Every structure is written in structure tokens, then in C-alpha cells.
């Protein structure tokens, strides 16, 4: 029988967790394949094996390099959960593409599984520490901003695309003026004819300097450098040369190698990781890769903040328990102090954030979180500055445990928070499906 070698299936094996990467898989079989066959096939096909014994296999390889299922739990006739231990020697240090080609590669294509989902990964410190990890991390971000802790309020320039550089920059200025600290380009905004990168960056950074002199506070503009690696390199250099304080990349579409490359150029700027397209990988409950695994991977690569969801916004499963599990699980992966010597990464909460739900988001995710709102700021009837101030006021209310919409309206009236009052009165101040 294919995959018959006992090495691939050793439930209860006593192994040194410092010498093995352990991957948690959920899988649904594709009949007639049996669960028992797949207990062996997944470790075999994601390490040294294939469907047929080969004359070139040696005992040494089989005994020392085979991945092995060390735990298997049958949930029902078609669904099982397994843990597969991979000898650390299978992994090239500091190489994310190879890591995912190994345990998240061919196994997804096998015709014996109908669904396959990686739900977690445990990586020994020896391998974790072969990666650079974040240069700044949570504390480094606070240091750049001169803050003791979060939450940090942010915004995304809207419309998502289309504004020319001067409008884009002026929107950023108004939003900072209203009290927001962290401004980012939207994920598909890179270097289009309607808003050339260098013109946009220059104009926005001029306003960042103006805010610093007017308000005496450091603000952040996360400049989206997303693109082919040579273009990202030039764009990052441009941001550095013009006094920028933060680089942004769409890390899923840029890819493991692109992120590792930019991180290892040593630009000495925080990296804001947008996760556009993650839903194609993380969203299906039976198939794909849990966001906490993606979060761990980009912590290895060395981003300083990454989007992981809001629980209460427009992204996610639209089911509270599932959204809590995903966001809390991902943020724990980012903030855990049990991840080699790597610094913690700042969770970024975005998507459908408005004055009506930011209080719940703050209470769920504080203190270490950047919360960014696009529509929730720029949809304010009195403009972006008022929208920004309404978000600041909603955060003040949350610190006084005033979170629910009706209480917020009374609080706004009693405390003469007109921008929040208007936001609550006149706009859908928080996404609802
Ligand atoms: C939010 C946003 C964010 C996504 C990211 C957008 O805008 O700018 O990119 O929400 O989602 O383009 O939709 P709004 P996630 O504030 O107007 O919703 O953080 O889940 O990856
Ligand atoms: Mg966006």
C-alpha cells in the first residue's frame, strides 16, 4: 500500500519539541480514501515521500527526515484532526517560501482530501530565531510616536482610489488635525496615473511635518510601496529620503519573499502589513490556513503591525464566536512572549469601524492595537476633520465604559461632543451587514 511506512504514522510518539515543527491539520477525506491512509499521506507528501516506494530511499532518510503524524483524532467518518511533527532539519533557516512549500504545499492538492486546513503551527526557538522578526514591534511603534501605550487611532484615505495627490494629502492633513494619529494609503493605492507615488508621498509628508509643528505630536503615514520587488525597493528608498516614518505593504499579494526582502534591507522604518487577499486563504472554515498561522509567519518575516480583524466590523465570518476566535487567536500569536526572541507585533483592526462599534473594538482589543477607520471618518457629514474628532471622542467615551449607541448619544450631548453627536445622529456610524 502506498505510504505504508510506519515512520509516517507514530501516534503518541515522544519527541523533542525543540527539534520538530508541529503543524495542526483539519482534513476531510475524499472517499474512497480512508482517514488512516491520509494520516500517513499528509506527512509523507509534505516531507520525503510520494505515492510509490523509490529505490533511492534510505533508512537514514526514512528514520531521520520523515514527517510523522503524532496525534490523530477522528471527528466523524470523513473528518479528522491530526498533528504532524516535522524534523527541524527539513526547514531552511530564514526562508518562509520554503517553509510553506513544505507543509502547506502539495498536500493541498492531493485528491484524497476534499478539504484541508492548517489551524496552527508550533515552531522551535532555534528556527524562529533564524528570522529577523520585527525591527520595531509594539514598543518600537510607541517609541516612534512618543506614546506609552495604545489604542492608536488611525484612518485610511478614502475614496479608496481616485483622488489626486493634493486632495489625498489634504485629506490626511484634515484627519490628523482632527486627532487621528495613523494614516495609511488604501491597499490598492500604489502608483496610478491619478495619484503618482512620489507626488503623493511628498505632499502627505509635508503635512505630517506641519501637524508636528502645529500640534507638537508625531503622526504616522504608512506609505503603500506594494509592487514588484525592484519598484518596492525604489519606493522605500524614496520614503526614507523624504523623511517618511512607515512603509506599508500588502503582504499576501507581495508574498513571503517580497516581505522578507524589504525587511532585510534595513530601512529602519516600521512595516505596516495589510493582508488584502487573506480571505481567499483564511476564510473557509474547512479549507485553507487559519489567520494565526499567517500572523506567525509575518512575525517571523518582521512586519511591525498587521491587520487581524475587528470582531465587530465588516470583515470576518459575520458570526461573533468565530470572529472572536480568529481575532483573539491571531492577536495572541502576534503578542505572545513565547516566540523565540522576536518582538511582539502590533495588531491592526480595520474594516467597517465607526463611532458606534469602536468602543466595543477598543474594549476587546486594548491596549495594543491600531484601529483604522475609513468610511467611519470620511463619511462624517462635517468632513474628515470632524470625523476624526468624532472617533477620538468615541474613544474617550469607551474609556469611561460608554459603548452602546444610546449611551453614546447621551454622553455626547452631556459632554458637548458635537462631532460625535453629529456622527451618531446622521451617519451609519459603524458598519452593519
Ligand atoms: C477599511 C479598509 C481595509 C479593510 C481591511 C477597506 O475601510 O481600508 O482595507 O477593512 O480589512 O479597504 O475596506 P473602511 P482587514 O474603514 O471604510 O471599512 O483589516 O480585515 O484586512
Ligand atoms: Mg482598505
CSV table of C-alpha atoms and ligand atoms in Angstrom, one decimal:
chain,number,residue,atom,x,y,z
A,1,UNK,CA,0.0,0.0,0.0
A,2,UNK,CA,1.3,3.5,-0.7
A,3,UNK,CA,2.5,5.4,2.3
A,4,UNK,CA,2.7,2.2,4.2
A,5,UNK,CA,5.9,3.1,6.1
A,6,UNK,CA,5.2,3.2,9.8
A,7,UNK,CA,7.5,6.2,10.1
A,8,UNK,CA,4.7,8.4,8.8
A,9,UNK,CA,2.2,7.5,11.5
A,10,UNK,CA,3.5,7.3,15.1
A,11,UNK,CA,0.7,8.4,17.4
A,12,UNK,CA,1.8,9.2,20.9
A,13,UNK,CA,5.4,9.5,19.8
A,14,UNK,CA,7.6,11.0,22.5
A,15,UNK,CA,9.7,13.6,20.6
A,16,UNK,CA,11.8,16.7,21.4
A,17,UNK,CA,9.6,19.7,20.7
A,18,UNK,CA,12.7,21.8,20.3
A,19,UNK,CA,13.7,19.7,17.3
A,20,UNK,CA,10.4,19.4,15.5
A,21,UNK,CA,7.9,21.9,13.9
A,22,UNK,CA,4.4,20.7,14.7
A,23,UNK,CA,1.5,21.5,12.3
A,24,UNK,CA,-2.1,21.1,13.2
A,25,UNK,CA,-4.3,20.0,10.3
A,26,UNK,CA,-8.0,19.6,10.0
A,27,UNK,CA,-8.9,17.4,7.0
A,28,UNK,CA,-12.0,16.0,5.3
A,29,UNK,CA,-11.3,12.8,3.3
A,30,UNK,CA,-12.4,12.3,-0.3
A,31,UNK,CA,-13.8,8.8,-0.4
A,32,UNK,CA,-12.7,6.1,-1.1
A,33,UNK,CA,-9.5,7.3,0.6
A,34,UNK,CA,-9.6,6.3,4.2
A,35,UNK,CA,-8.8,8.5,7.1
A,36,UNK,CA,-6.0,6.1,8.1
A,37,UNK,CA,-4.4,6.4,4.6
A,38,UNK,CA,-4.4,10.2,5.0
A,39,UNK,CA,-2.8,10.0,8.4
A,40,UNK,CA,0.2,8.8,6.5
A,41,UNK,CA,-0.2,10.6,3.2
A,42,UNK,CA,-0.1,14.1,4.6
A,43,UNK,CA,3.2,13.7,6.5
A,44,UNK,CA,4.7,11.7,3.6
A,45,UNK,CA,3.8,14.1,0.8
A,46,UNK,CA,4.9,17.1,2.9
A,47,UNK,CA,8.3,15.7,3.7
A,48,UNK,CA,10.2,12.8,2.0
A,49,UNK,CA,7.5,10.6,0.5
A,50,UNK,CA,5.5,10.0,-2.6
A,51,UNK,CA,2.8,7.5,-3.7
A,52,UNK,CA,5.3,4.8,-4.5
A,53,UNK,CA,8.3,3.4,-2.8
A,54,UNK,CA,11.5,4.5,-4.5
A,55,UNK,CA,14.8,2.6,-4.7
A,56,UNK,CA,16.7,5.7,-3.8
A,57,UNK,CA,15.1,5.9,-0.3
A,58,UNK,CA,17.4,5.0,2.5
A,59,UNK,CA,16.9,4.0,6.1
A,60,UNK,CA,18.6,7.1,7.3
A,61,UNK,CA,16.3,9.4,5.3
A,62,UNK,CA,13.2,7.5,6.4
A,63,UNK,CA,14.2,7.4,10.1
A,64,UNK,CA,15.6,11.0,10.3
A,65,UNK,CA,13.8,13.1,7.8
A,66,UNK,CA,10.2,11.8,7.6
A,67,UNK,CA,7.4,13.9,9.0
A,68,UNK,CA,5.1,11.9,11.2
A,69,UNK,CA,1.5,12.1,12.4
A,70,UNK,CA,2.0,12.1,16.2
A,71,UNK,CA,-1.7,12.7,17.1
A,72,UNK,CA,-4.9,11.8,15.2
A,73,UNK,CA,-8.5,12.4,16.3
A,74,UNK,CA,-11.4,11.1,14.2
A,75,UNK,CA,-14.2,13.5,14.4
A,76,UNK,CA,-16.5,11.6,12.2
A,77,UNK,CA,-16.3,9.1,9.3
A,78,UNK,CA,-15.0,11.8,6.9
A,79,UNK,CA,-13.3,14.3,9.2
A,80,UNK,CA,-10.2,14.1,11.4
A,81,UNK,CA,-7.7,16.4,13.1
A,82,UNK,CA,-4.0,15.5,13.2
A,83,UNK,CA,-0.7,16.9,14.4
A,84,UNK,CA,2.2,16.3,12.2
A,85,UNK,CA,5.8,16.7,13.5
A,86,UNK,CA,8.4,17.8,11.0
A,87,UNK,CA,12.1,17.4,11.8
A,88,UNK,CA,13.6,20.9,12.1
A,89,UNK,CA,16.3,19.9,9.7
A,90,UNK,CA,13.7,19.9,6.8
A,91,UNK,CA,13.5,23.7,7.1
A,92,UNK,CA,16.0,26.1,5.7
A,93,UNK,CA,16.6,28.8,8.3
A,94,UNK,CA,15.1,32.2,7.5
A,95,UNK,CA,13.2,31.0,4.4
A,96,UNK,CA,9.4,31.5,4.5
A,97,UNK,CA,8.7,30.4,0.9
A,98,UNK,CA,10.4,27.0,1.6
A,99,UNK,CA,8.5,26.6,5.0
A,100,UNK,CA,5.2,27.0,3.3
A,101,UNK,CA,6.1,24.9,0.2
A,102,UNK,CA,6.9,22.2,2.7
A,103,UNK,CA,3.9,21.9,5.0
A,104,UNK,CA,1.4,24.0,3.0
A,105,UNK,CA,2.3,22.9,-0.4
A,106,UNK,CA,1.4,19.7,-2.4
A,107,UNK,CA,-0.8,18.4,0.5
A,108,UNK,CA,-3.5,20.9,-0.5
A,109,UNK,CA,-3.6,19.4,-4.0
A,110,UNK,CA,-3.9,15.7,-3.1
A,111,UNK,CA,-7.1,14.2,-4.5
A,112,UNK,CA,-7.6,12.1,-1.3
A,113,UNK,CA,-8.6,15.2,0.7
A,114,UNK,CA,-11.6,17.3,-0.1
A,115,UNK,CA,-10.8,20.0,2.5
A,116,UNK,CA,-7.6,20.7,4.3
A,117,UNK,CA,-7.0,23.5,6.9
A,118,UNK,CA,-3.9,24.3,8.8
A,119,UNK,CA,-5.1,25.6,12.2
A,120,UNK,CA,-1.8,26.2,14.0
A,121,UNK,CA,1.9,25.7,13.9
A,122,UNK,CA,4.4,25.4,16.7
A,123,UNK,CA,8.0,26.4,15.7
A,124,UNK,CA,11.0,25.7,17.8
A,125,UNK,CA,13.0,28.7,19.0
A,126,UNK,CA,16.1,27.6,17.0
A,127,UNK,CA,14.1,28.1,13.8
A,128,UNK,CA,12.1,31.2,15.0
A,129,UNK,CA,15.4,32.9,15.9
A,130,UNK,CA,16.8,32.3,12.4
A,131,UNK,CA,14.3,35.0,11.2
A,132,UNK,CA,14.8,38.7,11.8
A,133,UNK,CA,11.4,39.4,13.3
A,134,UNK,CA,10.1,42.9,13.8
A,135,UNK,CA,12.6,45.7,14.0
A,136,UNK,CA,10.2,47.9,16.0
A,137,UNK,CA,7.3,45.8,17.1
A,138,UNK,CA,4.8,47.1,19.6
A,139,UNK,CA,7.1,49.1,21.9
A,140,UNK,CA,9.1,50.5,18.9
A,141,UNK,CA,5.9,51.9,17.4
A,142,UNK,CA,5.0,53.5,20.7
A,143,UNK,CA,8.6,55.0,20.9
A,144,UNK,CA,8.3,56.4,17.3
A,145,UNK,CA,5.0,58.1,18.4
A,146,UNK,CA,6.1,59.1,21.8
A,147,UNK,CA,3.2,57.1,23.3
A,148,UNK,CA,3.2,54.9,26.4
A,149,UNK,CA,0.5,52.6,25.1
A,150,UNK,CA,-2.4,52.2,22.7
A,151,UNK,CA,-5.0,52.0,21.4
A,152,UNK,CA,-3.8,54.2,18.5
A,153,UNK,CA,-6.4,55.7,16.2
A,154,UNK,CA,-5.9,55.5,12.5
A,155,UNK,CA,-7.6,56.2,9.2
A,156,UNK,CA,-7.5,55.1,5.6
A,157,UNK,CA,-7.7,57.8,2.9
A,158,UNK,CA,-11.0,57.4,1.0
A,159,UNK,CA,-12.2,57.2,-1.7
A,160,UNK,CA,-10.1,54.0,-1.9
A,161,UNK,CA,-8.7,55.2,-5.2
A,162,UNK,CA,-9.1,58.3,-7.4
A,163,UNK,CA,-8.1,61.4,-5.5
A,164,UNK,CA,-5.2,63.3,-6.9
A,165,UNK,CA,-2.1,63.9,-4.7
A,166,UNK,CA,-3.2,67.3,-3.3
A,167,UNK,CA,-6.6,66.0,-2.3
A,168,UNK,CA,-5.2,62.8,-0.9
A,169,UNK,CA,-2.7,64.8,1.1
A,170,UNK,CA,-5.2,67.4,2.3
A,171,UNK,CA,-7.5,64.6,3.5
A,172,UNK,CA,-4.6,63.2,5.5
A,173,UNK,CA,-3.9,66.6,7.0
A,174,UNK,CA,-7.6,67.2,8.0
A,175,UNK,CA,-7.7,63.7,9.5
A,176,UNK,CA,-4.6,64.3,11.5
A,177,UNK,CA,-5.8,67.7,12.5
A,178,UNK,CA,-8.9,66.1,13.9
A,179,UNK,CA,-6.8,64.0,16.2
A,180,UNK,CA,-6.1,60.8,14.3
A,181,UNK,CA,-2.5,59.6,14.6
A,182,UNK,CA,-2.0,56.8,12.0
A,183,UNK,CA,-2.9,57.4,8.3
A,184,UNK,CA,-2.5,54.8,5.6
A,185,UNK,CA,-2.9,54.5,1.9
A,186,UNK,CA,-5.6,52.1,0.9
A,187,UNK,CA,-4.5,48.7,-0.1
A,188,UNK,CA,-4.7,49.1,-4.0
A,189,UNK,CA,-3.3,52.6,-4.0
A,190,UNK,CA,0.2,52.4,-5.3
A,191,UNK,CA,1.4,54.4,-8.3
A,192,UNK,CA,-1.5,55.1,-10.6
A,193,UNK,CA,-1.7,58.0,-13.1
A,194,UNK,CA,-4.4,59.7,-11.0
A,195,UNK,CA,-2.1,59.7,-7.9
A,196,UNK,CA,1.6,59.2,-8.7
A,197,UNK,CA,3.5,57.7,-5.8
A,198,UNK,CA,6.3,60.3,-5.4
A,199,UNK,CA,3.9,63.3,-5.7
A,200,UNK,CA,1.6,61.7,-3.1
A,201,UNK,CA,4.3,60.8,-0.6
A,202,UNK,CA,5.9,64.2,-0.8
A,203,UNK,CA,2.7,66.1,-0.3
A,204,UNK,CA,1.4,64.0,2.6
A,205,UNK,CA,4.8,64.0,4.4
A,206,UNK,CA,4.8,67.8,4.2
A,207,UNK,CA,1.5,67.8,6.0
A,208,UNK,CA,2.9,65.4,8.6
A,209,UNK,CA,5.6,67.9,9.3
A,210,UNK,CA,3.1,70.7,9.5
A,211,UNK,CA,1.0,68.7,12.1
A,212,UNK,CA,4.2,68.2,14.1
A,213,UNK,CA,4.9,71.9,14.2
A,214,UNK,CA,1.2,72.8,14.8
A,215,UNK,CA,0.3,70.2,17.4
A,216,UNK,CA,3.7,69.1,18.6
A,217,UNK,CA,2.9,65.4,18.0
A,218,UNK,CA,4.4,62.8,15.8
A,219,UNK,CA,2.0,61.2,13.3
A,220,UNK,CA,2.4,58.3,11.0
A,221,UNK,CA,1.8,58.0,7.3
A,222,UNK,CA,2.0,54.3,6.2
A,223,UNK,CA,3.1,54.7,2.6
A,224,UNK,CA,2.0,51.8,0.4
A,225,UNK,CA,5.0,50.6,-1.6
A,226,UNK,CA,3.3,47.4,-2.8
A,227,UNK,CA,4.6,46.2,-6.2
A,228,UNK,CA,7.4,44.2,-7.9
A,229,UNK,CA,10.4,44.0,-5.7
A,230,UNK,CA,12.5,46.4,-7.7
A,231,UNK,CA,9.8,49.0,-7.5
A,232,UNK,CA,9.2,48.4,-3.8
A,233,UNK,CA,13.0,49.0,-3.3
A,234,UNK,CA,12.9,52.3,-5.1
A,235,UNK,CA,9.7,53.4,-3.4
A,236,UNK,CA,11.0,52.5,0.1
A,237,UNK,CA,14.2,54.4,-0.6
A,238,UNK,CA,12.1,57.4,-1.7
A,239,UNK,CA,10.1,57.3,1.6
A,240,UNK,CA,13.3,57.2,3.6
A,241,UNK,CA,14.9,60.0,1.6
A,242,UNK,CA,11.8,62.2,2.2
A,243,UNK,CA,11.6,61.6,6.0
A,244,UNK,CA,8.9,59.0,5.9
A,245,UNK,CA,8.1,57.2,9.2
A,246,UNK,CA,6.4,54.0,8.0
A,247,UNK,CA,6.3,51.6,5.0
A,248,UNK,CA,3.1,49.7,4.1
A,249,UNK,CA,2.9,46.5,2.0
A,250,UNK,CA,0.0,44.3,1.0
A,251,UNK,CA,1.9,41.3,2.4
A,252,UNK,CA,-0.2,38.5,0.9
A,253,UNK,CA,0.0,39.8,-2.6
A,254,UNK,CA,3.6,40.9,-2.3
A,255,UNK,CA,4.4,37.4,-0.9
A,256,UNK,CA,6.7,35.9,1.6
A,257,UNK,CA,9.9,36.7,-0.4
A,258,UNK,CA,8.9,40.3,-1.1
A,259,UNK,CA,8.3,41.0,2.6
A,260,UNK,CA,11.5,39.2,3.6
A,261,UNK,CA,13.5,41.2,1.1
A,262,UNK,CA,12.2,44.6,2.1
A,263,UNK,CA,12.5,43.8,5.9
A,264,UNK,CA,16.1,42.7,5.3
A,265,UNK,CA,17.1,45.9,3.5
A,266,UNK,CA,17.2,47.5,7.0
A,267,UNK,CA,15.3,50.7,6.2
A,268,UNK,CA,14.8,51.3,9.9
A,269,UNK,CA,11.1,52.1,9.4
A,270,UNK,CA,8.1,50.3,10.8
A,271,UNK,CA,6.4,48.0,8.3
A,272,UNK,CA,2.5,48.2,8.2
A,273,UNK,CA,1.3,44.9,6.8
A,274,UNK,CA,-2.1,45.0,5.0
A,275,UNK,CA,-3.5,41.5,4.4
A,276,UNK,CA,-5.6,42.0,1.3
A,277,UNK,CA,-6.5,38.7,-0.3
A,278,UNK,CA,-6.1,36.8,3.0
A,279,UNK,CA,-9.7,35.9,2.9
A,280,UNK,CA,-9.0,33.5,-0.1
A,281,UNK,CA,-6.8,31.6,2.3
A,282,UNK,CA,-8.2,32.1,5.8
A,283,UNK,CA,-12.0,32.4,5.4
A,284,UNK,CA,-13.2,28.9,4.7
A,285,UNK,CA,-13.7,27.1,8.0
A,286,UNK,CA,-12.8,23.7,6.4
A,287,UNK,CA,-10.1,24.7,3.9
A,288,UNK,CA,-7.1,26.9,3.9
A,289,UNK,CA,-4.9,28.4,6.6
A,290,UNK,CA,-6.0,30.0,9.9
A,291,UNK,CA,-5.1,33.7,10.2
A,292,UNK,CA,-3.0,32.9,13.3
A,293,UNK,CA,-0.6,30.9,11.1
A,294,UNK,CA,-0.3,33.8,8.7
A,295,UNK,CA,0.3,36.1,11.6
A,296,UNK,CA,3.1,34.0,13.0
A,297,UNK,CA,4.7,33.8,9.5
A,298,UNK,CA,4.8,37.6,9.1
A,299,UNK,CA,6.0,38.0,12.7
A,300,UNK,CA,8.9,35.8,11.6
A,301,UNK,CA,9.4,37.9,8.4
A,302,UNK,CA,9.5,41.0,10.6
A,303,UNK,CA,6.4,43.2,10.0
A,304,UNK,CA,5.7,45.6,12.8
A,305,UNK,CA,1.9,45.7,12.6
A,306,UNK,CA,-0.6,43.5,10.7
A,307,UNK,CA,-4.3,43.5,10.1
A,308,UNK,CA,-6.1,40.8,12.0
A,309,UNK,CA,-9.7,41.9,12.1
A,310,UNK,CA,-12.0,43.9,14.4
A,311,UNK,CA,-14.6,41.2,15.6
A,312,UNK,CA,-17.3,43.9,15.2
A,313,UNK,CA,-16.7,45.3,11.7
A,314,UNK,CA,-17.4,44.5,8.1
A,315,UNK,CA,-14.8,41.7,7.7
A,316,UNK,CA,-14.7,38.2,9.1
A,317,UNK,CA,-17.2,35.4,9.4
A,318,UNK,CA,-20.1,37.6,10.4
A,319,UNK,CA,-20.5,35.3,13.4
A,320,UNK,CA,-19.4,36.6,16.8
A,321,UNK,CA,-17.9,33.4,18.2
A,322,UNK,CA,-15.9,32.6,15.1
A,323,UNK,CA,-14.7,36.2,14.7
A,324,UNK,CA,-13.6,36.3,18.3
A,325,UNK,CA,-11.8,33.0,17.9
A,326,UNK,CA,-10.0,34.2,14.8
A,327,UNK,CA,-9.1,37.7,16.0
A,328,UNK,CA,-8.1,36.7,19.6
A,329,UNK,CA,-6.1,33.7,18.2
A,330,UNK,CA,-4.3,35.8,15.7
A,331,UNK,CA,-3.5,38.6,18.2
A,332,UNK,CA,-2.2,36.1,20.7
A,333,UNK,CA,0.1,34.8,18.0
A,334,UNK,CA,1.4,38.4,17.4
A,335,UNK,CA,1.7,39.4,21.1
A,336,UNK,CA,2.9,36.2,22.7
A,337,UNK,CA,6.2,36.4,24.5
A,338,UNK,CA,6.8,32.7,23.8
A,339,UNK,CA,8.0,33.2,20.2
A,340,UNK,CA,11.8,32.9,20.3
A,341,UNK,CA,13.5,36.2,20.9
A,342,UNK,CA,11.2,38.0,18.4
A,343,UNK,CA,9.4,41.2,19.4
A,344,UNK,CA,5.6,41.3,19.6
A,345,UNK,CA,3.8,42.7,16.5
A,346,UNK,CA,1.0,45.3,16.7
A,347,UNK,CA,-2.5,44.0,15.7
A,348,UNK,CA,-4.3,46.4,13.4
A,349,UNK,CA,-8.1,46.4,13.5
A,350,UNK,CA,-9.8,47.7,10.4
A,351,UNK,CA,-12.9,47.3,8.3
A,352,UNK,CA,-16.3,48.9,9.0
A,353,UNK,CA,-15.1,50.8,12.0
A,354,UNK,CA,-17.3,53.7,13.2
A,355,UNK,CA,-18.2,55.6,16.3
A,356,UNK,CA,-20.9,53.0,17.0
A,357,UNK,CA,-18.6,50.0,17.2
A,358,UNK,CA,-15.1,51.4,18.0
A,359,UNK,CA,-15.9,51.2,21.7
A,360,UNK,CA,-16.6,47.5,21.6
A,361,UNK,CA,-13.4,47.0,19.5
A,362,UNK,CA,-11.3,49.0,22.0
A,363,UNK,CA,-12.7,47.1,24.9
A,364,UNK,CA,-12.0,43.8,23.1
A,365,UNK,CA,-8.5,44.5,21.8
A,366,UNK,CA,-6.9,47.2,24.0
A,367,UNK,CA,-4.2,48.3,24.7
A,368,UNK,CA,-2.0,47.1,21.9
A,369,UNK,CA,-3.9,47.8,18.8
A,370,UNK,CA,-4.1,50.3,15.9
A,371,UNK,CA,-7.7,50.9,14.9
A,372,UNK,CA,-8.2,52.4,11.4
A,373,UNK,CA,-11.4,53.8,10.1
A,374,UNK,CA,-12.0,54.9,6.5
A,375,UNK,CA,-15.7,55.3,5.9
A,376,UNK,CA,-16.2,55.9,9.7
A,377,UNK,CA,-14.1,59.1,9.5
A,378,UNK,CA,-14.6,60.4,5.9
A,379,UNK,CA,-18.3,59.6,6.0
A,380,UNK,CA,-18.9,62.3,8.7
A,381,UNK,CA,-21.3,65.0,7.5
A,382,UNK,CA,-18.9,67.7,8.5
A,383,UNK,CA,-15.9,66.2,6.8
A,384,UNK,CA,-12.7,64.3,7.7
A,385,UNK,CA,-11.5,66.6,10.5
A,386,UNK,CA,-14.9,66.3,12.3
A,387,UNK,CA,-14.9,62.5,11.5
A,388,UNK,CA,-11.5,62.1,13.1
A,389,UNK,CA,-12.6,64.1,16.2
A,390,UNK,CA,-15.7,62.0,16.5
A,391,UNK,CA,-13.6,58.9,16.7
A,392,UNK,CA,-11.3,60.4,19.3
A,393,UNK,CA,-14.5,61.3,21.3
A,394,UNK,CA,-15.9,57.8,20.9
A,395,UNK,CA,-12.6,56.5,22.3
A,396,UNK,CA,-12.8,58.9,25.3
A,397,UNK,CA,-16.4,57.6,25.9
A,398,UNK,CA,-15.1,54.0,25.7
A,399,UNK,CA,-12.5,54.8,28.4
A,400,UNK,CA,-15.5,55.7,30.6
A,401,UNK,CA,-17.2,52.5,29.6
A,402,UNK,CA,-19.7,54.3,27.5
A,403,UNK,CA,-20.1,52.0,24.5
A,404,UNK,CA,-23.6,51.4,23.4
A,405,UNK,CA,-25.1,53.7,20.8
A,406,UNK,CA,-27.9,55.2,23.0
A,407,UNK,CA,-25.5,55.8,25.9
A,408,UNK,CA,-23.0,57.3,23.5
A,409,UNK,CA,-25.6,59.8,22.2
A,410,UNK,CA,-26.5,60.9,25.8
A,411,UNK,CA,-22.8,61.1,26.7
A,412,UNK,CA,-22.1,63.2,23.6
A,413,UNK,CA,-24.9,65.6,24.4
A,414,UNK,CA,-24.0,65.8,28.1
A,415,UNK,CA,-20.3,66.4,27.4
A,416,UNK,CA,-20.8,68.7,24.4
A,417,UNK,CA,-19.1,66.4,22.0
A,418,UNK,CA,-20.7,67.8,18.9
A,419,UNK,CA,-18.7,65.8,16.3
A,420,UNK,CA,-19.6,62.6,18.0
A,421,UNK,CA,-23.2,63.7,18.4
A,422,UNK,CA,-23.4,64.5,14.6
A,423,UNK,CA,-21.8,61.2,13.7
A,424,UNK,CA,-24.3,59.3,15.8
A,425,UNK,CA,-27.2,61.4,14.5
A,426,UNK,CA,-26.6,61.4,10.8
A,427,UNK,CA,-24.5,58.6,9.5
A,428,UNK,CA,-24.4,54.8,9.8
A,429,UNK,CA,-21.7,55.3,12.3
A,430,UNK,CA,-20.5,51.7,12.2
A,431,UNK,CA,-20.9,49.0,9.7
A,432,UNK,CA,-23.8,46.7,10.0
A,433,UNK,CA,-24.3,43.8,7.5
B,1,LIG,C1,-11.3,49.6,5.6
B,1,LIG,C2,-10.4,49.1,4.5
B,1,LIG,C3,-9.5,48.0,4.9
B,1,LIG,C4,-10.1,46.7,5.2
B,1,LIG,C5,-9.1,45.7,5.7
B,1,LIG,C6,-11.1,48.7,3.2
B,1,LIG,O1,-12.1,50.7,5.1
B,1,LIG,O2,-9.5,50.2,4.2
B,1,LIG,O3,-8.5,47.8,3.9
B,1,LIG,O4,-11.1,46.8,6.1
B,1,LIG,O5,-9.7,44.7,6.2
B,1,LIG,O6,-10.5,49.0,2.2
B,1,LIG,O7,-12.2,48.2,3.3
B,1,LIG,P1,-13.4,51.1,6.0
B,1,LIG,P2,-8.8,43.7,7.2
B,1,LIG,O8,-12.9,51.6,7.3
B,1,LIG,O9,-14.0,52.2,5.1
B,1,LIG,O10,-14.2,49.9,6.1
B,1,LIG,O11,-8.2,44.6,8.2
B,1,LIG,O12,-9.9,42.8,7.8
B,1,LIG,O13,-7.8,43.0,6.4
B,2,LIG,MG1,-8.5,49.3,2.6
